[in-house]
Amino acid sequence: MTRMIVAGAQLGAIQKADNRESVVERMIELMNEAAAKGATMIVYPELALTTFFPRWYMPDRNEVDSWFEHEMPNRATQPLFERARDLAMAMTFGYAELTPDGHHFNTSILTNRKGEIVGKYRKVHLPGHDEYDTGRAFQHLEKRYFEPGDLGFRVWRNEGVIMGMAICNDRRWPETFRCMGLQGVELVTIGYNTPSVNSQMSAEGLEKRLFHSDLSLQAGAYQNATFVVGVAKAGVEDGHPLMGGSIIVDPDGFVLARAATEEDELIVAECDFEKCAFGKSTIFDFQRHRRIEHYGRITSQTGAIVEV
Amino acid sequence: MTRMIVAGAQLGAIQKADNRESVVERMIELMNEAAAKGATMIVYPELALTTFFPRWYMPDRNEVDSWFEHEMPNRATQPLFERARDLAMAMTFGYAELTPDGHHFNTSILTNRKGEIVGKYRKVHLPGHDEYDTGRAFQHLEKRYFEPGDLGFRVWRNEGVIMGMAICNDRRWPETFRCMGLQGVELVTIGYNTPSVNSQMSAEGLEKRLFHSDLSLQAGAYQNATFVVGVAKAGVEDGHPLMGGSIIVDPDGFVLARAATEEDELIVAECDFEKCAFGKSTIFDFQRHRRIEHYGRITSQTGAIVEV
C-alpha cells in the first residue's frame, strides 16, 4: 500500500465535568465521518479522553490518579475499539497511563485496522514544571504528574506504512523527528493540548503559537521527508483556551489540510507515501550527507554550555 | 552589548568572467551602505568572491584550484578588510579555501570590528555529487571539489555576541543549529548559493525552494532561540539562476527583514540579543527538557535503517 486517506480528528473542549463515555461518543462520531470520507487511519489528540488536567494543581495523588487509565482498552474506550474494528479503521489516540507497578506516563497507542494495539509511545519531552508556580498565569504540571517516557522514539509498519508517534511538546524538538527519520518513518502522528496563551508571557498569543506549531510540524516533515499529522484538543476548557490548528503536512513541508475551528472537526488528506522517497533519496539521503562525527554534543550534552 | 544592527549583504550574480577585484568593489559598496545605516556587523554569502563554480565540471585540477584562495586576506580581499577596519565593521563571508597542505574546503570566516579574523568554519554538509551526473539538469559538484569540514560547529564571542557560522545546505539540517544552540549561540550566519530549480526535479521551482529555505532558517532560529541571518548569492550566473530570499530571523522564528530582489541588496535589522533569553530559559531550556538518553541514533547512526 502506498496511498492512504488519513484523518485528523480534532476534539473541541472537554470540561472537567465531562465523563470519558461522552468523549468516546464524540470520537466515534468523528470516526464515522472519517470512514464516510474513505479514511482508513484516524489520529486523535493527546490525552483525548479527558480535560487537560495538568493545568490543575492537585495535592491529592488519588485525585490525580482519577485522570489516568489503568488498562487499554477499558470499559469506557471499548466502544471506540469495537467501532474501529467494524470500520476497519487504524487509529491513534493519547491518554494518561497508570501502569500496574505505579508509573505514570503521557501515552499514545497505535492500532491496526483490526483494532489491535500494535504500538505504544510515552511522551519524552514533558513541558512545564513540577511544583505550584505562582509566577504563571495558569499551571502546567506535566513534570509533576508524569514521568518522562521510557520507550524512546520507535516506529512500526502498520497497514503498509512506517508510522511513529510523538506527543505535543515533542514536536518542537527536531530530535523527535530525526530519531524516527533515521528509522525511515513515513507518517508521524502528534496529538497536542496547547494553551492559546503562553503562561509565562501573556503577549505571546494565539497567532504566534499557531505559527510555532506549524513551523515545528512543517520543518519536521520536510527535514525527514515524512508526512506529519498534528491534531489538537482545542476550545475553552473550564475557562482555559486551547488552540486548534490541526494540520496534515506532506513530505515537502506543505500543509495539505487544516482545521478551521476550535471544535470537534475532521480534516482528511490522501497521503501518497511514495512521495517520501524523493527527499529520502536526494537532499535528505542521510547516509550520503549526515556527518555524525560533528554532532557529538547532541547526545553527550543535555543543557547548553557557554564556554566563550 | 545586547543590541547590534546587523546587515545581510545579498550579492547578485557573479559571472565566470568577473574577477575577484570587481566583486570586492561591490562588497565594499554594500559595506558602506551598511555603515550608513548604523550596522556594525555585515554578513556576505557563501563563496562570495567568485561565481558558483561547482556547477561546472572541470576535469583539470589546476582549473579547479584557480577558484580557491591560498590565504586570507589576500591581495584581492585586502581592500575589504581595510574598509571593514576603517568602518569598525565586523563581517563574515565565504570563500573556497585551499590549505598549504593541499586540502580544499568551502569555508567562511568571521572578523571582529578591528578587521581581525576571530573564527573560521568549514562547511560540513556538502550537497550534490562527486562525479559527472548525466541525470541532472546541471551539475552540483561540491562533493567533488571540497572535503567535508573538519572544524565542527563552533561559536565565538564576537563584539559581545555569541556567534556561529554555517553554510548553505547546512541550514537544512537541524543538527547544525542544535550543535550551536548547545553552546548558547545568539547569532547564526549562513551564506548560500541555491539554484532556483531542483536539478533532479524540475517541477520544484523557485516558490517551493524559497519556502524550504525560510522554513529551515526559521525553525533553526525558533528551536534554539537565536537570531539567524541567511544571505544569498542570487541572480543568473552564466545562464544559471540562483534564488535570493535573504532574511534576518528573530529568536521567535519571525522574519525581521527580507530581500526583495535577486541583485546586490542590503537588508538590515536591529537585533536585541536579550530576546534570546526568554526561549533559552523557558520552552527551550535544554537542561530541563532535553532527554539525551533517547537521542542515541542521532550520533550513532549516519543513514536511515529500516528494521520494520
XYZ file of C-alpha atoms in Angstrom:
616
model
C 0.000 0.000 0.000
C 1.401 3.388 -0.896
C -1.722 5.516 -0.571
C -3.953 6.006 2.432
C -6.592 8.560 3.301
C -5.607 9.819 6.734
C -7.957 11.731 9.032
C -7.075 14.098 11.818
C -9.846 14.185 14.411
C -9.542 17.439 16.300
C -11.521 17.482 19.532
C -13.097 20.589 20.961
C -13.131 21.332 24.650
C -13.641 18.624 27.242
C -14.778 20.085 30.537
C -13.707 18.730 33.896
C -17.260 17.519 34.426
C -17.416 15.576 31.143
C -17.038 11.832 31.548
C -14.997 9.560 29.278
C -18.086 7.900 27.851
C -19.342 11.177 26.426
C -15.935 11.880 24.879
C -15.782 8.425 23.311
C -19.173 9.114 21.735
C -17.734 12.227 20.114
C -14.674 10.278 18.966
C -16.903 7.632 17.383
C -18.885 10.299 15.572
C -15.671 11.664 14.058
C -14.622 8.119 13.170
C -17.886 7.545 11.336
C -17.288 10.729 9.386
C -13.735 9.645 8.599
C -14.945 6.284 7.299
C -17.519 8.022 5.130
C -14.680 10.011 3.598
C -12.691 6.878 2.837
C -10.130 7.231 5.602
C -8.505 4.086 6.947
C -6.425 5.806 9.643
C -7.617 8.354 12.205
C -5.487 10.466 14.545
C -6.917 11.815 17.815
C -5.217 14.277 20.195
C -3.056 13.913 23.278
C -4.964 12.995 26.473
C -8.007 12.599 24.296
C -10.333 11.110 26.891
C -10.407 13.894 29.486
C -9.901 17.573 30.057
C -6.267 18.736 30.037
C -5.898 18.071 33.764
C -2.226 19.154 34.175
C -3.495 22.725 34.344
C -4.923 21.916 37.778
C -2.774 21.727 40.893
C -3.935 18.651 42.796
C -2.067 17.855 46.014
C -4.094 14.659 46.410
C -2.493 11.831 44.429
C -5.785 9.902 44.375
C -7.454 12.816 42.642
C -4.596 12.885 40.133
C -4.899 9.163 39.510
C -8.585 9.538 38.696
C -7.480 11.071 35.392
C -5.389 8.030 34.472
C -6.316 4.791 32.681
C -5.316 1.521 34.348
C -5.722 -0.542 31.194
C -6.345 -0.017 27.497
C -8.831 -0.734 26.134
C -11.046 -0.353 29.184
C -14.746 -0.117 29.778
C -15.025 3.483 28.609
C -12.970 3.036 25.438
C -14.195 -0.420 24.440
C -16.885 1.029 22.135
C -14.209 3.023 20.278
C -12.093 -0.074 19.660
C -15.167 -2.004 18.546
C -16.239 0.689 16.135
C -12.706 0.912 14.758
C -12.695 -2.838 14.124
C -16.111 -2.674 12.489
C -14.980 0.139 10.200
C -11.527 -1.394 9.637
C -10.039 1.890 10.821
C -6.494 2.139 12.174
C -6.197 4.757 14.887
C -4.005 6.512 17.416
C -5.010 8.471 20.492
C -3.431 9.708 23.661
C -4.308 9.037 27.299
C -2.810 9.208 30.760
C -1.389 5.774 31.543
C -1.008 4.344 35.050
C 0.965 1.119 34.872
C 0.313 -1.889 37.135
C 3.511 -1.084 39.023
C 2.500 2.513 39.652
C 4.238 4.532 36.912
C 2.527 7.500 35.273
C 3.044 8.357 31.610
C 1.542 10.631 28.971
C 0.949 7.910 26.428
C -0.390 7.256 22.956
C -1.214 3.972 21.280
C -1.422 2.895 17.662
C -3.848 0.258 16.385
C -4.141 -1.611 13.118
C -7.349 -1.964 11.114
C -8.377 -4.957 13.233
C -8.484 -2.801 16.354
C -5.352 -4.435 17.770
C -2.787 -2.301 19.573
C 0.465 -2.515 17.611
C 2.455 0.352 19.098
C 2.811 2.430 22.235
C 4.638 5.692 22.823
C 5.245 7.570 26.067
C 5.885 11.300 25.853
C 9.573 12.085 26.182
C 9.605 15.907 26.298
C 7.416 16.906 29.223
C 6.927 20.675 29.341
C 6.036 22.770 32.319
C 7.064 22.333 35.928
C 6.642 20.081 38.942
C 5.693 22.408 41.787
C 2.990 25.063 42.065
C 4.315 28.131 40.233
C 2.940 31.445 41.439
C 4.618 33.237 38.522
C 2.404 31.675 35.875
C -0.976 32.792 34.621
C -2.020 29.134 34.940
C -0.315 25.893 35.870
C 1.282 23.371 33.511
C 2.183 20.489 35.813
C 3.164 17.784 33.369
C 6.530 17.373 35.061
C 4.642 16.714 38.330
C 2.078 14.225 37.099
C 4.092 12.251 34.537
C 7.462 10.580 34.302
C 9.414 11.101 31.063
C 8.684 8.375 28.533
C 10.891 5.311 28.766
C 10.254 3.805 25.331
C 12.189 6.193 23.099
C 11.071 7.057 19.567
C 10.075 3.851 17.824
C 8.334 3.212 14.520
C 6.005 0.435 13.404
C 4.981 -0.807 9.989
C 1.229 -0.501 10.233
C -1.032 -1.222 7.278
C 1.976 -0.948 4.987
C 3.195 2.425 6.237
C 6.095 3.122 8.604
C 4.464 5.078 11.423
C 5.790 6.804 14.511
C 4.186 8.778 17.315
C 5.063 11.840 19.340
C 3.034 13.990 21.708
C 2.525 17.763 21.930
C 5.744 19.440 23.090
C 7.786 16.685 21.425
C 7.011 18.401 18.117
C 9.156 21.430 18.988
C 12.254 19.232 19.277
C 13.930 18.279 15.994
C 15.456 15.295 17.796
C 11.969 13.764 17.905
C 11.573 13.730 14.154
C 15.182 12.806 13.435
C 15.101 9.725 15.651
C 12.118 8.489 13.650
C 13.544 9.709 10.340
C 16.587 7.555 10.994
C 14.200 4.596 11.057
C 12.627 5.533 7.714
C 9.396 6.961 9.114
C 6.697 7.883 6.585
C 3.909 9.101 8.884
C 4.416 10.854 12.218
C 1.263 11.413 14.299
C 1.279 14.038 17.039
C -1.615 14.947 19.294
C -1.442 18.060 21.422
C -3.120 20.255 24.036
C -1.584 23.702 23.625
C -2.836 26.687 25.605
C -3.701 29.648 23.381
C -1.548 31.947 25.515
C 1.961 31.468 26.913
C 1.579 31.116 30.692
C 4.907 32.906 31.154
C 4.456 35.692 28.549
C 0.894 36.835 28.064
C 1.834 38.870 24.974
C 2.545 35.608 23.174
C -0.938 34.880 21.970
C -2.734 32.649 19.544
C -1.232 33.818 16.265
C 2.350 33.356 17.382
C 1.618 29.990 18.970
C -0.098 28.635 15.882
C 2.915 29.775 13.870
C 5.298 27.912 16.168
C 3.215 24.760 15.941
C 3.079 24.922 12.138
C 6.779 25.732 11.921
C 7.776 22.752 14.036
C 5.495 20.284 12.259
C 6.425 21.525 8.787
C 10.167 21.546 9.465
C 9.989 18.055 10.941
C 8.135 16.801 7.873
C 10.455 18.446 5.337
C 13.715 17.613 7.063
C 12.802 13.932 7.323
C 10.715 13.613 4.144
C 7.714 12.272 6.045
C 4.023 13.004 6.328
C 3.083 14.556 9.654
C -0.355 14.826 11.237
C -0.714 17.220 14.158
C -4.062 17.103 15.956
C -5.291 19.438 18.667
C -7.585 19.261 21.562
C -8.955 22.771 21.242
C -11.517 25.137 22.665
C -12.159 26.587 26.090
C -11.931 24.072 28.914
C -13.387 25.457 32.144
C -12.269 28.940 31.137
C -8.858 27.925 29.780
C -8.449 28.309 25.993
C -6.586 25.704 23.938
C -5.600 26.463 20.356
C -6.733 24.438 17.329
C -4.658 24.495 14.179
C -4.664 20.769 13.422
C -2.808 20.121 10.153
C -1.720 17.359 7.812
C 1.701 18.073 6.276
C 3.303 16.410 3.263
C 6.968 15.319 2.993
C 7.802 18.642 1.342
C 6.595 20.502 4.410
C 3.424 21.812 2.786
C 0.081 21.836 4.586
C -2.489 19.595 2.864
C -5.379 20.150 5.271
C -6.049 22.492 8.177
C -8.772 22.706 10.805
C -10.793 25.909 10.696
C -12.458 25.759 14.113
C -11.695 25.056 17.770
C -14.437 22.412 17.882
C -14.691 18.732 17.068
C -13.575 18.814 13.437
C -12.297 16.269 10.971
C -9.558 17.020 8.452
C -8.554 14.499 5.800
C -5.865 14.129 3.167
C -4.928 11.395 0.773
C -1.305 10.584 1.531
C 0.790 9.058 -1.245
C 3.644 7.550 0.707
C 5.750 7.176 -2.410
C 6.238 10.931 -2.086
C 8.552 10.269 0.854
C 11.062 8.602 -1.434
C 12.289 11.687 -3.301
C 13.515 13.577 -0.255
C 14.843 10.450 1.431
C 16.904 9.560 -1.648
C 18.224 13.025 -2.590
C 18.715 16.056 -0.359
C 17.900 14.080 2.820
C 19.693 10.881 1.909
C 21.106 10.653 5.405
C 23.708 8.045 4.539
C 25.340 10.317 1.965
C 25.059 13.638 3.726
C 24.948 13.377 7.531
C 28.244 13.887 9.375
C 27.742 12.319 12.790
C 31.360 12.956 13.746
C 30.367 16.597 14.259
C 27.082 16.012 16.123
C 28.559 14.743 19.368
C 27.135 17.440 21.621
C 23.588 16.450 20.694
C 23.837 13.234 22.661
C 26.726 13.906 25.035
C 25.360 17.131 26.493
C 21.863 17.842 27.819
C 21.974 21.563 28.545
C 23.644 24.466 26.826
C 27.237 25.045 27.913
C 28.575 28.517 27.254
C 32.353 28.437 27.136
C 33.132 31.611 25.185
C 26.416 44.912 24.331
C 22.989 43.428 23.809
C 21.895 45.299 20.685
C 23.530 45.375 17.291
C 22.362 46.449 13.876
C 23.143 43.502 11.633
C 23.257 43.732 7.841
C 22.778 40.950 5.329
C 24.609 41.775 2.089
C 22.997 39.755 -0.661
C 25.098 39.605 -3.800
C 23.639 39.390 -7.268
C 25.137 37.251 -9.991
C 28.889 36.887 -10.407
C 29.744 35.693 -13.891
C 32.583 33.316 -14.623
C 34.411 36.181 -16.310
C 34.135 38.534 -13.324
C 37.332 38.862 -11.323
C 37.573 38.950 -7.548
C 38.571 42.611 -7.509
C 35.296 43.653 -9.114
C 33.331 41.565 -6.597
C 35.222 43.094 -3.675
C 34.273 46.532 -5.004
C 30.615 45.510 -4.872
C 31.065 44.111 -1.364
C 32.650 47.383 -0.207
C 29.760 49.351 -1.668
C 27.314 47.252 0.369
C 29.512 47.704 3.426
C 29.440 51.472 3.013
C 25.645 51.308 2.846
C 25.554 49.112 5.939
C 27.707 51.573 7.868
C 25.460 54.427 6.823
C 22.542 52.508 8.311
C 24.354 52.023 11.601
C 25.267 48.375 11.153
C 28.342 47.054 12.937
C 28.151 43.530 11.537
C 27.724 42.500 7.883
C 27.032 39.036 6.509
C 28.018 38.097 2.939
C 27.137 34.884 1.096
C 28.859 31.553 0.615
C 31.691 31.567 -1.955
C 31.251 35.312 -2.122
C 34.271 36.118 -4.252
C 33.505 34.143 -7.402
C 30.770 32.582 -9.467
C 29.296 29.381 -8.027
C 31.897 27.225 -9.749
C 30.694 23.778 -8.506
C 28.100 23.880 -11.272
C 30.921 23.389 -13.777
C 32.525 20.008 -14.359
C 36.273 20.618 -14.547
C 38.472 17.555 -15.040
C 41.584 19.724 -14.715
C 42.511 20.149 -11.046
C 44.513 23.287 -11.842
C 41.421 24.894 -13.283
C 39.515 23.920 -10.148
C 42.211 25.369 -7.933
C 42.010 28.697 -9.717
C 38.708 29.240 -7.866
C 40.334 28.741 -4.471
C 42.072 31.208 -2.130
C 45.524 30.260 -0.835
C 45.445 32.761 2.009
C 43.010 35.136 3.660
C 43.185 38.052 3.478
C 44.942 38.093 0.145
C 45.655 40.720 -2.470
C 42.123 40.762 -3.858
C 40.363 40.899 -0.482
C 42.779 43.240 1.302
C 40.686 46.324 0.418
C 37.616 44.698 2.006
C 39.468 44.037 5.274
C 40.855 47.578 5.255
C 37.457 49.122 4.689
C 35.968 46.949 7.439
C 38.630 48.150 9.842
C 38.082 51.763 8.839
C 34.338 51.438 9.377
C 34.731 49.295 12.513
C 32.534 46.697 10.856
C 32.584 43.061 11.907
C 31.960 40.735 8.974
C 31.655 37.203 7.711
C 31.971 35.888 4.177
C 32.538 32.620 2.421
C 35.276 31.509 0.046
C 36.881 28.394 -1.339
C 39.895 27.612 0.842
C 42.987 25.752 -0.346
C 45.200 24.988 2.653
C 49.016 24.995 2.485
C 48.951 21.201 2.718
C 46.543 20.848 -0.201
C 43.110 20.445 1.389
C 40.034 22.028 -0.170
C 37.184 23.395 1.931
C 34.068 25.506 1.473
C 34.907 27.989 4.185
C 33.659 31.102 5.933
C 35.476 33.424 8.279
C 34.348 35.796 10.980
C 36.089 39.050 11.802
C 35.790 41.497 14.672
C 35.418 45.264 14.280
C 39.204 45.626 14.014
C 39.235 43.528 10.856
C 40.903 40.614 12.640
C 39.822 37.074 11.826
C 38.390 35.562 15.010
C 36.625 32.479 13.666
C 36.668 30.020 10.798
C 34.097 27.473 9.717
C 34.330 24.785 7.029
C 31.088 23.515 5.502
C 30.088 20.175 6.978
C 27.068 19.210 4.864
C 28.256 19.175 1.276
C 25.354 18.648 -1.120
C 25.471 17.255 -4.613
C 27.726 14.586 -6.019
C 31.333 13.828 -6.915
C 31.206 12.518 -10.488
C 29.643 13.957 -13.626
C 25.908 13.160 -13.394
C 24.128 12.859 -16.719
C 20.750 12.645 -14.923
C 20.847 16.234 -13.708
C 19.732 19.395 -15.436
C 23.022 20.912 -14.266
C 25.925 19.775 -12.114
C 26.393 20.335 -8.386
C 29.896 19.036 -7.730
C 30.534 20.173 -4.194
C 31.336 16.623 -3.108
C 33.986 16.555 -5.854
C 35.703 19.850 -5.195
C 35.537 20.070 -1.400
C 36.250 17.865 1.570
C 33.695 17.907 4.391
C 34.565 20.475 7.018
C 36.848 19.288 9.807
C 36.208 22.008 12.366
C 32.714 21.094 13.591
C 30.177 23.711 14.656
C 31.943 26.190 16.905
C 30.840 29.533 18.315
C 32.780 32.666 19.168
C 32.006 35.627 21.386
C 32.448 38.465 18.936
C 31.685 42.042 19.867
C 29.717 40.804 22.862
C 27.523 38.363 20.948
C 27.876 34.565 20.744
C 28.145 33.916 17.012
C 28.301 30.787 14.927
C 28.538 30.113 11.200
C 27.078 27.592 8.794
C 26.987 27.459 5.007
C 24.151 26.876 2.544
C 22.960 23.254 2.733
C 23.934 23.146 6.427
C 20.789 25.148 7.107
C 18.511 22.243 6.152
C 19.989 20.087 8.930
C 18.650 20.740 12.432
C 21.845 19.210 13.799
C 23.671 22.333 12.568
C 21.637 24.692 14.689
C 21.419 22.362 17.681
C 25.183 21.950 17.938
C 25.492 25.723 18.144
C 22.409 26.075 20.354
C 24.083 23.762 22.845
C 26.864 26.356 23.039
C 24.442 29.216 23.693
C 24.563 30.738 20.235
C 22.785 34.078 19.768
C 23.529 34.807 16.094
C 23.922 32.195 13.368
C 25.124 33.491 9.995
C 24.557 31.389 6.884
C 25.545 32.299 3.352
C 24.196 30.298 0.448
C 24.167 29.733 -3.322
C 20.910 27.916 -4.064
C 19.813 27.165 -7.624
C 16.288 28.391 -8.341
C 15.307 24.961 -9.665
C 15.977 21.471 -8.285
C 18.465 19.819 -10.658
C 16.767 16.474 -10.001
C 13.111 17.603 -10.147
C 12.440 20.491 -12.492
C 8.882 20.921 -11.142
C 10.404 22.068 -7.853
C 10.815 25.712 -8.707
C 11.513 28.982 -7.015
C 8.493 29.285 -4.762
C 8.965 25.881 -3.162
C 12.690 26.393 -2.758
C 12.298 29.763 -1.080
C 9.773 28.149 1.269
C 12.234 25.408 2.203
C 14.972 27.947 2.870
C 12.692 30.061 5.055
C 11.365 27.002 6.864
C 14.835 25.742 7.722
C 16.155 29.121 8.863
C 13.043 29.958 10.870
C 12.851 26.556 12.569
C 16.545 26.713 13.439
C 16.082 30.161 14.971
C 12.967 29.280 16.973
C 14.137 25.897 18.212
C 17.399 27.349 19.511
C 16.164 30.825 20.473
C 18.768 32.537 18.302
C 18.894 35.200 15.634
C 19.671 33.794 12.202
C 20.869 35.665 9.120
C 20.625 33.824 5.805
C 22.260 35.591 2.854
C 22.084 34.581 -0.793
C 24.222 34.904 -3.791
C 21.413 35.376 -6.272
C 20.699 36.146 -9.881
C 21.560 34.486 -13.174
C 25.183 33.362 -13.423
C 26.106 32.461 -16.997
C 22.557 31.304 -17.627
C 22.087 29.507 -14.295
C 19.563 31.123 -11.923
C 20.214 31.329 -8.188
C 17.425 32.297 -5.807
C 17.509 35.309 -3.490
C 15.348 35.341 -0.379
C 17.937 36.607 2.101
C 16.328 37.014 5.522
C 17.064 38.032 9.088
C 15.108 35.934 11.606
C 14.500 36.648 15.283
C 14.692 34.096 18.127
C 10.934 33.533 17.845
C 11.359 32.428 14.240
C 9.842 35.565 12.738
C 11.353 37.286 9.704
C 12.568 40.800 10.524
C 13.911 41.722 7.072
C 13.756 40.142 3.641
C 15.494 40.898 0.345
C 13.142 41.855 -2.491
C 15.469 41.376 -5.460
C 17.993 38.957 -6.908
C 20.598 41.716 -7.108
C 23.164 43.215 -4.764
C 20.866 44.252 -1.923
C 21.331 45.145 1.711
C 18.876 44.114 4.423
C 19.258 45.306 7.999
C 17.664 44.648 11.360
C 18.375 45.806 14.860
C 18.921 42.666 16.889
C 18.268 42.812 20.624
C 20.164 39.802 21.853
C 18.375 39.862 25.195
C 15.454 38.435 23.240
C 17.310 35.135 23.100
C 16.983 34.714 26.848
C 13.249 34.021 27.034
C 13.261 30.947 24.817
C 16.556 29.686 26.217
C 15.218 29.885 29.778
C 11.687 28.535 29.234
C 10.427 26.229 26.500
C 13.950 25.625 25.126
C 15.759 25.397 28.440
C 17.720 22.419 27.199
C 18.941 21.381 30.632
C 15.411 20.925 31.934
C 13.759 19.440 28.889
C 16.139 17.528 26.602
C 16.300 13.748 27.060
C 19.574 12.664 25.501
C 19.057 9.061 26.622
C 16.558 8.760 23.769
C 18.593 10.550 21.065
C 21.249 7.879 20.577
C 20.555 7.201 16.912
C 21.355 10.800 16.002
C 25.040 10.278 16.664
C 25.423 6.513 16.468
C 23.848 6.075 13.049
C 24.548 8.014 9.853
C 21.928 6.689 7.451
C 18.345 5.590 7.899
C 17.973 1.961 8.960
C 14.584 0.442 8.253
C 14.015 -2.533 10.518
C 10.222 -2.847 10.466
